Short mmCIF file of C-alpha atoms in Angstrom, two decimals:
data_model
loop_
_atom_site.label_atom_id
_atom_site.label_comp_id
_atom_site.label_asym_id
_atom_site.label_seq_id
_atom_site.Cartn_x
_atom_site.Cartn_y
_atom_site.Cartn_z
CA UNK A 1 -1.29 -0.44 1.08
CA UNK A 2 -0.40 -2.05 4.39
CA UNK A 3 0.31 -5.47 2.90
CA UNK A 4 2.68 -4.07 0.27
CA UNK A 5 4.62 -1.94 2.72
CA UNK A 6 4.71 -4.66 5.37
CA UNK A 7 5.95 -7.23 2.88
CA UNK A 8 8.58 -4.82 1.59
CA UNK A 9 9.96 -4.01 5.03
CA UNK A 10 9.95 -7.71 5.90
CA UNK A 11 12.62 -8.14 3.22
CA UNK A 12 14.75 -5.08 4.03
CA UNK A 13 14.56 -1.35 4.71
CA UNK A 14 15.53 -0.54 1.11
CA UNK A 15 12.89 -2.91 -0.29
CA UNK A 16 10.31 -1.43 2.08
CA UNK A 17 11.18 2.09 0.93
CA UNK A 18 10.83 1.10 -2.73
CA UNK A 19 7.56 -0.76 -2.10
CA UNK A 20 6.19 2.27 -0.26
CA UNK A 21 7.16 4.70 -3.03
CA UNK A 22 5.67 2.49 -5.74
CA UNK A 23 2.42 1.98 -3.82
CA UNK A 24 2.13 5.68 -2.95
CA UNK A 25 2.67 6.54 -6.61
CA UNK A 26 -0.20 4.22 -7.49
CA UNK A 27 -2.37 6.04 -4.94
CA UNK A 28 -1.35 9.34 -6.52
CA UNK A 29 -2.31 8.05 -9.96
CA UNK A 30 -5.80 7.24 -8.64
CA UNK A 31 -6.36 10.97 -8.21
CA UNK A 32 -5.07 11.70 -11.70
CA UNK A 33 -7.39 9.05 -13.13
CA UNK A 34 -10.31 10.52 -11.24
CA UNK A 35 -9.48 14.00 -12.50
CA UNK A 36 -9.31 12.95 -16.16
CA UNK A 37 -12.29 10.59 -16.13
CA UNK A 38 -15.19 11.48 -18.45
CA UNK A 39 -17.19 14.51 -17.35
CA UNK A 40 -20.38 14.15 -19.41
CA UNK A 41 -23.49 12.01 -19.45
CA UNK A 42 -24.08 9.28 -16.89
CA UNK A 43 -20.42 9.11 -15.92
CA UNK A 44 -20.67 12.65 -14.51
CA UNK A 45 -23.63 11.68 -12.34
CA UNK A 46 -21.83 8.57 -11.09
CA UNK A 47 -18.62 10.38 -10.13
CA UNK A 48 -18.23 10.68 -6.37
CA UNK A 49 -16.18 13.12 -4.35
CA UNK A 50 -12.41 12.85 -4.12
CA UNK A 51 -11.53 10.48 -1.24
CA UNK A 52 -10.13 12.24 1.82
CA UNK A 53 -7.10 9.92 1.91
CA UNK A 54 -6.14 11.05 -1.62
CA UNK A 55 -6.31 14.72 -0.65
CA UNK A 56 -4.36 14.17 2.58
CA UNK A 57 -1.77 12.10 0.72
CA UNK A 58 -1.07 15.05 -1.58
CA UNK A 59 -0.93 17.47 1.36
CA UNK A 60 1.59 15.29 3.21
CA UNK A 61 3.69 14.81 0.06
CA UNK A 62 3.88 18.59 -0.42
CA UNK A 63 4.69 19.27 3.24
CA UNK A 64 7.33 16.53 3.39
CA UNK A 65 8.88 17.65 0.09
CA UNK A 66 9.20 21.27 1.21
CA UNK A 67 12.61 21.58 2.79
CA UNK A 68 12.61 23.05 6.27
CA UNK A 69 8.84 23.02 6.78
CA UNK A 70 8.95 20.06 9.14
CA UNK A 71 11.79 20.16 11.70
CA UNK A 72 13.92 16.95 11.77
CA UNK A 73 12.81 15.85 15.29
CA UNK A 74 9.14 16.25 14.33
CA UNK A 75 9.72 14.42 11.05
CA UNK A 76 11.46 11.56 12.89
CA UNK A 77 8.53 11.29 15.31
CA UNK A 78 6.05 11.27 12.42
CA UNK A 79 8.02 8.55 10.61
CA UNK A 80 8.07 6.41 13.77
CA UNK A 81 4.33 7.03 14.25
CA UNK A 82 3.80 6.00 10.64
CA UNK A 83 5.62 2.71 11.24
CA UNK A 84 3.47 1.96 14.28
CA UNK A 85 0.35 2.90 12.32
CA UNK A 86 1.37 0.48 9.59
CA UNK A 87 1.92 -2.29 12.14
CA UNK A 88 -1.52 -1.67 13.64
CA UNK A 89 -3.14 -1.60 10.17
CA UNK A 90 -1.58 -4.92 9.20
CA UNK A 91 -2.66 -6.48 12.50
CA UNK A 92 -6.20 -5.15 12.02
CA UNK A 93 -6.35 -6.65 8.54
CA UNK A 94 -5.26 -10.01 9.94
CA UNK A 95 -7.80 -9.87 12.76
CA UNK A 96 -10.58 -9.07 10.32
CA UNK A 97 -9.81 -12.15 8.20
CA UNK A 98 -12.39 -14.88 8.67
CA UNK A 99 -10.91 -18.37 8.41
CA UNK A 100 -14.39 -19.77 7.84
CA UNK A 101 -14.96 -17.45 4.87
CA UNK A 102 -11.60 -18.46 3.43
CA UNK A 103 -12.45 -22.16 3.71
CA UNK A 104 -15.91 -21.63 2.13
CA UNK A 105 -14.48 -20.32 -1.17
CA UNK A 106 -13.38 -23.80 -2.10
CA UNK A 107 -10.14 -25.64 -2.82
CA UNK A 108 -9.57 -24.23 -6.33
CA UNK A 109 -9.53 -20.65 -5.06
CA UNK A 110 -7.33 -21.58 -2.13
CA UNK A 111 -4.92 -23.29 -4.51
CA UNK A 112 -4.66 -20.09 -6.56
CA UNK A 113 -3.88 -18.06 -3.42
CA UNK A 114 -1.33 -20.58 -2.17
CA UNK A 115 0.26 -20.79 -5.63
CA UNK A 116 0.48 -17.02 -6.01
CA UNK A 117 1.98 -16.73 -2.53
CA UNK A 118 4.51 -19.45 -3.32
CA UNK A 119 5.53 -17.72 -6.55
CA UNK A 120 5.81 -14.38 -4.74
CA UNK A 121 8.07 -16.08 -2.20
CA UNK A 122 10.16 -18.24 -4.54
CA UNK A 123 11.08 -15.61 -7.15
CA UNK A 124 12.75 -13.19 -4.68
CA UNK A 125 14.30 -16.15 -2.83
CA UNK A 126 15.89 -17.47 -6.03
CA UNK A 127 17.09 -13.96 -6.87
CA UNK A 128 18.59 -13.49 -3.40
CA UNK A 129 20.35 -16.85 -3.59
CA UNK A 130 21.69 -16.02 -7.06
CA UNK A 131 23.01 -12.63 -5.92
CA UNK A 132 24.60 -14.15 -2.85
#
């Protein structure tokens, strides 16, 4: 989640908003998929509880969507807190990345990552230059 939102806001506020909505929708769909997964046989035994983040996501969506429930100053403070939380989450992900582990996977895997990153960078860049 953090990488998608961080990358979106690195481009612009509008792109960050869209990236956040798309990613949150995907999180929402996880709950729907869990709900409609098979209920019988071994699948029923393997099914775990609903993740807390999925429940809290739905609670916050309902509270935020209900007009007047959250006063504007409180909402603004929560949005700012959310931005700081995202920044901390992205930093934590970066700090938890082991350079040694990345180098051990081998050059072919690194080439795939570098290539995918380059494509993810070049396509929006070409689009932005074309729009400009």
